[in-house]
Coordinates of C-alpha atoms and ligand atoms in Angstrom, one line a residue:
X254 CA -4.1 40.1 -46.1
X255 CA -3.0 42.6 -48.7
X256 CA -1.9 46.2 -48.2
X257 CA -2.8 49.2 -50.2
X258 CA -0.5 50.9 -52.7
X259 CA -0.5 54.3 -54.1
X260 CA 1.7 54.3 -57.1
X261 CA 2.8 56.9 -59.6
X262 CA 3.5 55.3 -63.0
X263 CA 5.7 57.1 -65.4
X264 CA 4.9 55.3 -68.7
X265 CA 3.9 56.4 -72.2
X266 CA 2.3 53.2 -73.2
X267 CA -1.3 52.7 -72.1
X268 CA -1.1 48.9 -72.6
X269 CA 2.1 48.5 -70.6
X270 CA 0.6 50.6 -67.8
X271 CA -2.6 48.4 -67.8
X272 CA -0.4 45.3 -67.7
X273 CA 1.6 46.6 -64.8
X274 CA -1.5 47.6 -62.8
X275 CA -3.1 44.2 -63.3
X276 CA 0.0 42.6 -61.9
X277 CA 0.1 45.1 -59.0
X278 CA -3.5 44.3 -58.1
X279 CA -2.6 40.7 -57.6
X280 CA -0.3 41.7 -54.7
X281 CA -1.8 44.9 -53.4
X282 CA -5.3 46.0 -52.7
X283 CA -6.5 48.6 -53.3
X284 CA -4.1 50.0 -55.9
X285 CA -4.5 53.7 -56.5
X286 CA -2.5 54.8 -59.5
X287 CA -1.8 57.7 -61.9
X288 CA -0.1 57.4 -65.2
X289 CA 2.0 60.3 -66.5
X290 CA 4.7 60.8 -69.1
X291 CA 5.9 64.4 -68.8
X292 CA 8.0 66.3 -66.3
X293 CA 5.2 68.9 -65.8
X294 CA 2.6 66.2 -65.0
X295 CA 5.0 64.6 -62.6
X296 CA 5.7 67.8 -60.7
X297 CA 2.0 68.3 -60.4
X298 CA 1.4 64.8 -59.1
X299 CA 4.2 65.1 -56.6
X300 CA 2.2 67.6 -54.6
X301 CA 0.3 64.5 -53.3
X302 CA 2.0 61.7 -51.3
X303 CA 2.9 58.5 -53.0
X304 CA 4.2 55.1 -51.8
X305 CA 6.4 54.5 -54.8
X306 CA 7.2 55.7 -58.3
X307 CA 7.6 53.1 -61.1
X308 CA 9.2 54.6 -64.2
X309 CA 9.8 53.4 -67.8
X310 CA 13.4 53.7 -69.0
X311 CA 12.8 55.6 -72.3
X312 CA 9.8 57.5 -73.5
X313 CA 9.2 60.0 -76.4
X314 CA 8.9 63.1 -74.1
X315 CA 10.5 61.9 -70.9
X316 CA 12.9 59.3 -69.5
X317 CA 13.6 57.3 -66.4
X318 CA 16.7 59.4 -65.7
X319 CA 14.7 62.7 -66.2
X320 CA 11.9 61.3 -63.9
X321 CA 14.6 60.5 -61.3
X322 CA 16.0 64.0 -61.5
X323 CA 12.6 65.6 -61.3
X324 CA 11.9 63.6 -58.1
X325 CA 15.3 64.5 -56.5
X326 CA 14.7 68.2 -57.3
X327 CA 11.6 68.1 -55.0
X328 CA 13.6 66.6 -52.1
X329 CA 10.7 64.2 -51.4
X330 CA 11.5 60.8 -50.0
X331 CA 9.8 58.3 -52.4
X332 CA 11.5 55.3 -53.8
X333 CA 11.7 55.1 -57.6
X334 CA 12.1 51.8 -59.4
X335 CA 12.9 51.7 -63.2
X336 CA 10.7 49.1 -65.0
X337 CA 11.9 48.6 -68.5
X338 CA 11.6 46.2 -71.5
X339 CA 15.3 46.3 -72.0
X340 CA 18.0 48.0 -70.2
X341 CA 21.7 48.0 -70.8
X342 CA 24.1 47.3 -68.0
X343 CA 25.8 50.7 -68.3
X344 CA 22.5 52.6 -68.2
X345 CA 21.4 50.6 -65.2
X346 CA 24.5 51.5 -63.3
X347 CA 24.1 55.1 -64.2
X348 CA 20.5 55.1 -62.9
X349 CA 21.4 53.4 -59.6
X350 CA 24.2 56.0 -59.2
X351 CA 21.7 58.7 -59.8
X352 CA 19.6 57.4 -56.9
X353 CA 17.1 54.9 -58.4
X354 CA 16.1 52.3 -55.8
X355 CA 16.3 49.4 -58.3
X356 CA 15.7 48.4 -61.9
X357 CA 13.6 45.5 -63.0
X358 CA 12.8 44.0 -66.4
X359 CA 9.1 44.2 -67.3
X360 CA 8.9 40.5 -67.8
X361 CA 10.2 39.8 -64.3
X362 CA 7.0 40.6 -62.3
X363 CA 7.8 38.6 -59.2
X364 CA 11.1 40.4 -58.8
X365 CA 9.3 43.7 -59.2
X366 CA 6.8 42.9 -56.4
X367 CA 9.7 41.8 -54.2
X368 CA 11.5 45.1 -54.9
X369 CA 8.4 47.2 -54.2
X370 CA 7.8 45.4 -50.9
X371 CA 11.5 45.8 -49.9
X372 CA 11.4 49.6 -50.7
X373 CA 8.2 50.1 -48.8
X374 CA 9.7 48.4 -45.7
X375 CA 12.9 50.4 -46.0
X376 CA 10.9 53.6 -46.2
X377 CA 8.8 52.7 -43.1
X378 CA 12.0 52.0 -41.2
X379 CA 13.4 55.4 -42.3
X380 CA 10.2 57.0 -41.1
X381 CA 10.3 55.2 -37.7
X382 CA 13.9 56.3 -37.2
X383 CA 13.0 59.8 -38.1
X384 CA 10.1 59.8 -35.6
X385 CA 12.3 58.4 -32.9
X386 CA 14.9 61.1 -33.5
X387 CA 12.2 63.8 -33.3
X388 CA 11.0 62.3 -30.0
X389 CA 14.5 62.2 -28.7
X390 CA 15.0 65.9 -29.6
X391 CA 11.8 66.8 -28.0
X392 CA 12.7 64.9 -24.8
X393 CA 16.1 66.6 -24.7
X394 CA 14.4 70.0 -25.0
X395 CA 12.0 69.2 -22.2
X396 CA 14.8 67.9 -20.1
X397 CA 16.8 71.1 -20.6
X398 CA 13.8 73.3 -19.9
X399 CA 13.0 71.2 -16.8
X400 CA 16.5 71.5 -15.4
X401 CA 16.5 75.3 -16.0
X402 CA 13.1 75.7 -14.4
X403 CA 13.9 73.4 -11.6
X404 CA 17.2 75.1 -10.8
X405 CA 15.6 78.6 -10.8
X406 CA 12.6 77.4 -8.8
X407 CA 14.7 75.8 -6.2
X408 CA 16.8 78.9 -5.5
X409 CA 13.8 81.1 -5.8
X410 CA 11.9 79.1 -3.3
X411 CA 14.7 79.6 -0.7
X412 CA 14.7 83.3 -1.3
X413 CA 11.0 83.4 -0.8
X414 CA 11.4 81.8 2.6
X415 CA 13.8 84.6 3.5
X416 CA 11.2 87.2 2.3
X417 CA 8.7 85.5 4.5
X418 CA 10.9 85.5 7.6
X419 CA 11.7 89.2 7.3
X420 CA 8.0 90.0 6.7
X421 CA 7.3 88.3 10.0
X422 CA 10.0 90.3 11.7
X423 CA 8.4 93.4 10.4
X424 CA 5.1 92.3 11.8
X425 CA 6.6 92.1 15.3
X426 CA 6.6 95.9 15.3
X427 CA 2.9 95.6 15.3
X428 CA 2.4 98.8 13.3
X429 CA -0.9 98.7 11.5
X430 CA 0.3 100.8 8.6
X431 CA 3.4 98.6 8.2
X432 CA 1.3 95.5 8.6
X433 CA -1.0 96.6 5.8
X434 CA 1.9 96.6 3.3
X435 CA 3.6 93.5 4.8
X436 CA 0.3 91.6 4.3
X437 CA 0.4 92.6 0.7
X438 CA 3.9 91.4 0.3
X439 CA 3.0 88.1 2.0
X440 CA 0.1 87.7 -0.4
X441 CA 2.4 88.0 -3.4
X442 CA 4.9 85.8 -1.6
X443 CA 2.3 83.1 -1.1
X444 CA 1.3 83.1 -4.8
X445 CA 5.0 83.0 -5.8
X446 CA 5.5 80.0 -3.5
X447 CA 2.7 78.1 -5.2
X448 CA 4.0 79.0 -8.6
X449 CA 7.4 77.8 -7.7
X450 CA 6.0 74.6 -6.3
X451 CA 4.3 73.9 -9.7
X452 CA 7.6 74.5 -11.5
X453 CA 9.3 72.1 -9.1
X454 CA 6.7 69.4 -9.9
X455 CA 7.3 69.9 -13.6
X456 CA 11.1 69.6 -13.2
X457 CA 10.5 66.6 -10.9
X458 CA 12.4 68.2 -8.1
X459 CA 9.3 68.0 -5.9
X460 CA 8.5 64.3 -5.5
X461 CA 5.1 63.1 -4.4
X462 CA 4.5 60.3 -2.0
X463 CA 3.8 57.2 -4.1
X464 CA 1.2 54.8 -3.0
X465 CA -0.7 52.0 -4.7
X466 CA -3.7 53.3 -6.4
X467 CA -6.4 52.2 -8.8
X468 CA -7.0 55.1 -11.3
X469 CA -10.5 53.8 -12.1
X470 CA -11.4 54.4 -8.4
X471 CA -9.7 57.8 -8.4
X472 CA -11.8 58.8 -11.4
X473 CA -15.0 57.5 -10.0
X474 CA -14.4 59.4 -6.7
X475 CA -13.8 62.6 -8.7
X476 CA -16.9 62.3 -11.0
X477 CA -19.1 64.9 -9.3
X478 CA -16.2 67.4 -8.9
X479 CA -15.3 66.9 -12.6
X480 CA -18.8 67.6 -13.8
X481 CA -18.8 70.8 -11.8
X482 CA -15.4 71.7 -13.2
X483 CA -16.4 71.3 -16.9
X484 CA -19.7 73.0 -16.4
X485 CA -23.2 72.3 -17.6
X486 CA -22.6 72.8 -21.3
X487 CA -20.1 70.0 -21.4
X488 CA -21.3 66.4 -21.3
X489 CA -19.0 64.4 -19.2
X490 CA -18.5 60.7 -19.9
X491 CA -16.7 58.3 -17.6
X492 CA -15.8 54.8 -18.7
X493 CA -13.7 53.4 -15.8
X494 CA -12.5 49.8 -16.4
X495 CA -13.3 47.5 -13.5
X496 CA -10.3 45.3 -13.5
X497 CA -7.7 48.0 -14.0
X498 CA -4.1 47.2 -13.0
X499 CA -2.9 49.0 -10.0
X500 CA -0.2 51.7 -10.4
X501 CA 2.2 53.4 -8.0
X502 CA 1.8 57.1 -7.9
X503 CA 0.9 60.0 -5.7
X504 CA -2.9 60.1 -5.5
X505 CA -3.1 63.9 -5.1
X506 CA -0.9 64.3 -8.2
X507 CA -2.9 62.0 -10.3
X508 CA -6.0 64.0 -9.3
X509 CA -4.2 67.1 -10.4
X510 CA -3.5 65.5 -13.7
X511 CA -7.1 64.6 -14.2
X512 CA -8.3 68.1 -13.2
X513 CA -5.9 69.8 -15.5
X514 CA -7.0 67.7 -18.4
X515 CA -10.6 68.5 -17.6
X516 CA -10.0 72.2 -17.4
X517 CA -8.1 72.2 -20.7
X518 CA -10.9 70.3 -22.4
X519 CA -13.5 72.7 -21.0
X520 CA -11.5 75.6 -22.3
X521 CA -11.3 74.0 -25.8
X522 CA -15.1 73.8 -25.9
X523 CA -16.4 77.3 -25.2
X524 CA -19.8 76.4 -26.8
X525 CA -20.1 73.1 -25.1
X526 CA -19.3 69.5 -26.3
X527 CA -18.4 66.2 -24.9
X528 CA -15.4 65.1 -22.8
X529 CA -14.8 61.5 -21.8
X530 CA -12.3 59.9 -19.4
X531 CA -11.7 56.2 -19.8
X532 CA -9.3 53.6 -18.4
X533 CA -8.0 50.4 -19.8
X534 CA -5.2 47.9 -19.5
X535 CA -2.6 47.3 -22.2
X536 CA 0.3 44.9 -22.7
X537 CA 3.2 45.7 -24.8
X538 CA 4.8 42.5 -25.9
X539 CA 7.5 44.3 -27.9
X540 CA 9.0 47.7 -27.1
X541 CA 6.7 50.4 -28.4
X542 CA 7.6 54.1 -28.7
X543 CA 5.0 56.1 -26.7
X544 CA 5.7 59.7 -26.1
X545 CA 9.5 59.8 -25.5
X546 CA 10.1 56.3 -24.3
X547 CA 9.9 52.7 -25.5
X548 CA 7.5 50.8 -23.3
X549 CA 7.3 47.1 -22.6
X550 CA 5.1 45.1 -20.3
X551 CA 1.8 45.9 -18.6
X552 CA 0.5 49.5 -18.4
X553 CA -2.8 51.2 -17.7
X554 CA -4.0 53.8 -20.1
X555 CA -5.9 56.8 -18.9
X556 CA -7.5 58.5 -21.9
X557 CA -9.1 61.9 -22.0
X558 CA -10.9 62.9 -25.1
X559 CA -12.8 66.0 -26.0
X560 CA -14.7 67.4 -29.0
X561 CA -13.1 70.8 -28.7
X562 CA -11.3 73.0 -31.2
X563 CA -8.2 70.8 -31.3
X564 CA -4.6 72.0 -32.0
X565 CA -2.4 72.7 -35.0
X566 CA 0.9 70.8 -35.3
X567 CA 2.8 74.0 -34.2
X568 CA 0.9 74.2 -31.0
X569 CA 1.1 70.4 -30.4
X570 CA 4.9 70.6 -30.5
X571 CA 5.0 73.1 -27.6
X572 CA 2.1 72.2 -25.3
X573 CA 4.3 70.6 -22.6
X574 CA 6.6 73.6 -22.3
X575 CA 6.1 75.5 -19.1
X576 CA 4.4 78.9 -19.7
X577 CA 3.3 77.9 -23.2
X578 CA -0.3 79.0 -23.5
X579 CA -2.6 80.1 -26.3
X580 CA -5.0 81.6 -23.7
X581 CA -5.2 85.2 -22.4
X582 CA -3.2 86.0 -19.4
X583 CA -6.1 85.7 -17.1
X584 CA -7.3 82.3 -18.4
X585 CA -4.0 80.4 -18.8
X586 CA -0.7 80.1 -17.1
X587 CA 0.7 77.5 -19.5
X588 CA 1.6 75.3 -16.6
X589 CA -1.1 72.7 -16.6
X590 CA 0.4 70.3 -19.2
X591 CA 3.9 70.8 -18.1
X592 CA 2.9 69.8 -14.6
X593 CA 1.1 66.8 -16.0
X594 CA 4.2 65.9 -17.9
X595 CA 6.4 66.2 -14.8
X596 CA 4.0 64.1 -12.7
X597 CA 3.6 61.3 -15.3
X598 CA 7.4 61.1 -16.0
X599 CA 8.0 61.0 -12.3
X600 CA 5.7 58.0 -12.0
X601 CA 7.6 56.2 -14.8
X602 CA 4.8 56.8 -17.2
X603 CA 4.4 58.4 -20.6
X604 CA 2.0 60.7 -22.3
X605 CA 0.9 60.8 -25.9
X606 CA -1.5 63.2 -27.6
X607 CA -3.3 63.4 -30.9
X608 CA -5.3 66.3 -32.0
X609 CA -6.9 67.7 -35.1
X610 CA -8.1 71.2 -35.7
X611 CA -11.9 71.4 -35.4
X612 CA -12.1 67.7 -34.4
X613 CA -11.0 67.5 -30.8
X614 CA -8.1 66.1 -28.8
X615 CA -7.1 62.9 -27.1
X616 CA -4.5 62.6 -24.4
X617 CA -3.4 59.1 -23.5
X618 CA -1.5 58.6 -20.3
X619 CA 0.4 55.3 -19.7
X620 CA 1.4 54.2 -16.2
X621 CA 3.2 50.9 -15.4
X622 CA 1.4 48.2 -13.5
X623 CA 2.5 47.5 -10.0
X624 CA 1.8 44.1 -8.5
X625 CA 1.3 45.5 -5.0
X626 CA -2.2 45.7 -3.6
X627 CA -4.2 48.9 -3.1
X628 CA -4.3 50.0 0.5
X629 CA -7.9 50.3 1.8
X630 CA -8.6 54.0 1.7
X631 CA -9.4 55.1 5.2
X632 CA -8.9 58.8 4.6
X633 CA -11.7 60.8 3.1
X634 CA -11.2 61.7 -0.5
X635 CA -9.2 64.8 -0.7
X636 CA -10.5 66.8 -3.6
X637 CA -8.2 69.8 -3.3
X638 CA -4.6 69.8 -2.5
X639 CA -3.5 67.1 0.0
X640 CA -3.0 68.0 3.6
X641 CA -5.8 70.5 3.8
X642 CA -9.2 70.4 5.4
X643 CA -12.2 72.4 6.5
X644 CA -12.2 71.6 10.3
X645 CA -12.0 74.2 13.0
X646 CA -8.7 74.3 14.9
X647 CA -7.9 76.1 18.1
X648 CA -4.3 77.1 18.1
X649 CA -2.7 77.9 21.4
X650 CA 0.8 79.5 21.3
X651 CA 2.2 82.4 23.2
X652 CA 4.8 83.4 20.7
X653 CA 3.2 85.8 18.3
X654 CA 5.5 85.2 15.4
X655 CA 5.1 81.5 15.5
X656 CA 1.4 81.7 16.1
X657 CA 0.8 83.8 13.0
X658 CA 3.0 81.5 10.9
X659 CA 0.9 78.5 12.0
X660 CA -2.4 80.3 11.5
X661 CA -1.4 81.3 8.0
X662 CA -0.2 77.8 7.1
X663 CA -3.4 76.2 8.3
X664 CA -5.7 78.8 6.9
X665 CA -4.0 78.5 3.5
X666 CA -5.1 74.9 3.5
X667 CA -8.7 75.7 4.2
X668 CA -8.9 75.2 8.0
X669 CA -10.8 77.6 10.2
X670 CA -8.4 78.7 12.9
X671 CA -9.1 80.3 16.2
X672 CA -6.1 81.8 18.0
X673 CA -5.4 81.9 21.7
X674 CA -2.2 83.4 23.2
X675 CA -2.3 81.3 26.3
X676 CA -4.1 78.4 28.1
X677 CA -6.6 80.7 29.9
X678 CA -7.8 82.3 26.7
X679 CA -7.9 78.9 25.1
X680 CA -10.1 77.5 27.9
X681 CA -12.5 80.4 27.5
X682 CA -12.9 79.6 23.8
X683 CA -13.4 75.9 24.6
X684 CA -16.0 76.6 27.3
X685 CA -18.1 78.6 24.9
X686 CA -18.3 75.9 22.2
X687 CA -16.4 72.7 23.0
X688 CA -18.2 70.7 20.3
X689 CA -17.3 73.1 17.4
X690 CA -13.6 72.7 17.9
X691 CA -12.3 69.6 16.1
X692 CA -8.7 69.9 17.2
X693 CA -6.5 71.8 19.7
X694 CA -2.9 72.5 18.8
X695 CA -1.1 73.7 21.9
X696 CA 2.3 74.7 23.0
X697 CA 3.4 72.7 26.0
X698 CA 5.1 75.3 28.1
X699 CA 3.1 78.5 28.6
X700 CA 2.5 80.9 31.5
X701 CA -0.6 80.3 33.8
X702 CA -2.0 77.1 32.2
X703 CA 0.4 74.8 30.4
X704 CA -0.5 72.3 27.6
X705 CA -1.1 69.3 29.8
X706 CA -3.3 71.2 32.2
X707 CA -5.3 72.6 29.3
X708 CA -5.9 69.1 28.0
X709 CA -7.0 67.9 31.4
X710 CA -9.6 70.7 31.7
X711 CA -10.7 70.4 28.1
X712 CA -11.4 66.7 28.3
X713 CA -13.7 67.4 31.2
X714 CA -15.8 69.5 28.7
X715 CA -15.5 67.0 25.9
X716 CA -13.8 63.8 26.5
X717 CA -13.2 63.0 22.8
X718 CA -11.4 66.2 22.0
X719 CA -8.2 65.8 20.0
X720 CA -5.0 67.4 20.9
X721 CA -1.6 68.0 19.3
X722 CA 1.2 69.1 21.6
X723 CA 4.1 71.2 20.4
X724 CA 7.3 71.7 22.3
X725 CA 10.8 72.8 21.8
X726 CA 12.0 70.9 24.9
X727 CA 11.7 67.3 24.6
X728 CA 12.9 66.5 28.2
X729 CA 10.4 68.9 29.7
X730 CA 9.0 67.3 32.9
X731 CA 5.4 68.1 32.0
X732 CA 5.7 66.2 28.8
X733 CA 7.4 63.0 29.8
X734 CA 4.4 61.4 31.5
X735 CA 1.7 62.7 29.2
X736 CA 0.1 60.7 26.5
X737 CA 1.6 63.5 24.5
X738 CA 4.8 61.6 24.5
X739 CA 3.3 59.3 21.9
X740 CA 4.9 60.7 18.8
X741 CA 1.5 60.6 17.1
X742 CA 0.2 63.6 19.1
X743 CA 3.5 65.4 19.4
X744 CA 5.4 67.9 17.3
X745 CA 9.0 68.7 18.1
X746 CA 9.9 72.3 17.4
X747 CA 11.1 73.5 15.0
X748 CA 9.0 71.7 12.4
X749 CA 8.2 72.4 8.8
X750 CA 4.9 73.6 7.6
X751 CA 4.5 70.3 5.8
X752 CA 5.1 68.4 9.1
X753 CA 2.4 70.4 10.8
X754 CA -0.1 69.9 8.1
X755 CA 0.6 66.2 7.8
X756 CA 0.2 65.7 11.6
X757 CA -3.0 67.7 11.7
X758 CA -4.6 65.7 8.9
X759 CA -3.4 62.4 10.5
X760 CA -4.8 63.3 14.0
X761 CA -8.1 64.6 12.6
X762 CA -8.6 61.4 10.5
X763 CA -7.6 59.1 13.4
Ligands
ADP248 P1 -3.0 76.7 -20.2 O1 -4.2 75.8 -20.1 O2 -2.8 77.5 -19.0 O3 -2.9 77.4 -21.4 P2 -1.7 74.1 -20.4 O4 -0.2 73.7 -20.2 O5 -2.7 73.4 -19.7 O6 -1.7 75.7 -20.1 O7 -2.0 74.0 -22.0 C1 -1.1 74.6 -22.9 C2 -1.9 74.9 -24.2 O8 -2.2 73.6 -24.8 C3 -3.2 75.6 -24.1 O9 -3.1 77.0 -24.1 C4 -3.9 75.1 -25.4 O10 -3.5 75.9 -26.5 C5 -3.4 73.7 -25.6 N1 -4.3 72.7 -25.1 C6 -4.2 71.9 -24.0 N2 -5.2 71.0 -23.9 C7 -6.0 71.2 -25.0 C8 -7.2 70.6 -25.5 N3 -7.8 69.6 -24.8 N4 -7.7 71.0 -26.6 C9 -7.1 72.0 -27.3 N5 -6.0 72.6 -26.9 C10 -5.4 72.3 -25.8
MG249 MG1 -4.4 74.2 -18.7

């Protein structure tokens, strides 16, 4: 098992050079060498990269000391060893002081080989340390950007809630002209909220709900959607490993990671190409630097490769920064990869990327194995954001302000919502098409017909109809004896939008 060596030989004697190369070839293979004996030739050669420089001590037009100075003047980190027939002690000390790595007599070949190996190893160590420092700096930068983004996003989110509340107050005036503008504000407000949420994911302030998942299964479930996403001109390959380790992560977030990778790959291949997702297991017996972290133990690797236009080193250095994009304002937000970064780091994983201009890009995502078992998946696969759906919901609530808040929340997640301001109106809707309504969400206490009575009459029309009750008064007499008391079907006011969406999804899927 011999390694290669690219060596620059500073030597005036052809014979001595041949001899040296012959010895080197016994130890290294292949040996790539150039012989030079002037400063000009050396400078020219140093434009290439070399593993090591071996230099004679004295030559007619050059010298070991001059070669050393020439090398230092370029600032390039290559070890230089003086190889000489004879060398005085004083000269040797001077050379070492000037920065030579070692000096060896020409006759002592085994000592020379040893010196070369030692220098190569030392250089590799220096390079590893340098890489680790670079990674650390990069991570610190991301950490700082993340904190800044997260801090701003958090406060911004609170202010957006206030904007929303005042907009609702304005809507109470029920003035069409005012409403027109308020709706515009609410539209912008909505977009701002979703932007802020993305920033919160990046800065890991918004945590997902981790469950045990198998990324191979996630990928397989997404196959059709991914093909649609990348379009017809991109050939999509899927190589999902069967016995993949389980990992603990938020399924919705991992889907988001996969989608973002697919969109980026598509954008990098405007004239078509091939993108491939694959999964595999990996075991790190020793700590290995991946991305910004040393990993040990069992991991899964999710790999996304494309044959797109690739990236330069300058771009690569910045891709995980929020808002960094090389796309036009309408095509890119610069948030895709920073969100991926946040999600993966939050799941104790790492991400590494390699790319070459014109050749394509490979992202590798590492997630640690969990020994817990995957829960059987009873919920239908959610392809969009979690907590959404396409079902039709009848919302019965007499308070206008609350009603529109709920309608907006549900509609934003894809549901079809029919509104009713009291039990009587709700019954009329149900009588017309009981089968088309998948779920009724009703206030408990309302004039004319209350929530419980509404349920009684509705179940005469369709005995399987699903209900969720909302109430601000838990001790209300009409609630206490109803099946609504089961917390499963019950929402205590006030509740958050998330609580509403989660409950709706749960009940619909039950
Ligand atoms: P956006 O896609 O909105 O620009 P991202 O954070 O997803 O934001 O990506 C940031 C940048 O990284 C992109 O603008 C692009 O320059 C580069 N990039 C990401 N993925 C790829 C890829 N697969 N091939 C080439 N460049 C990529
Ligand atoms: Mg993107």
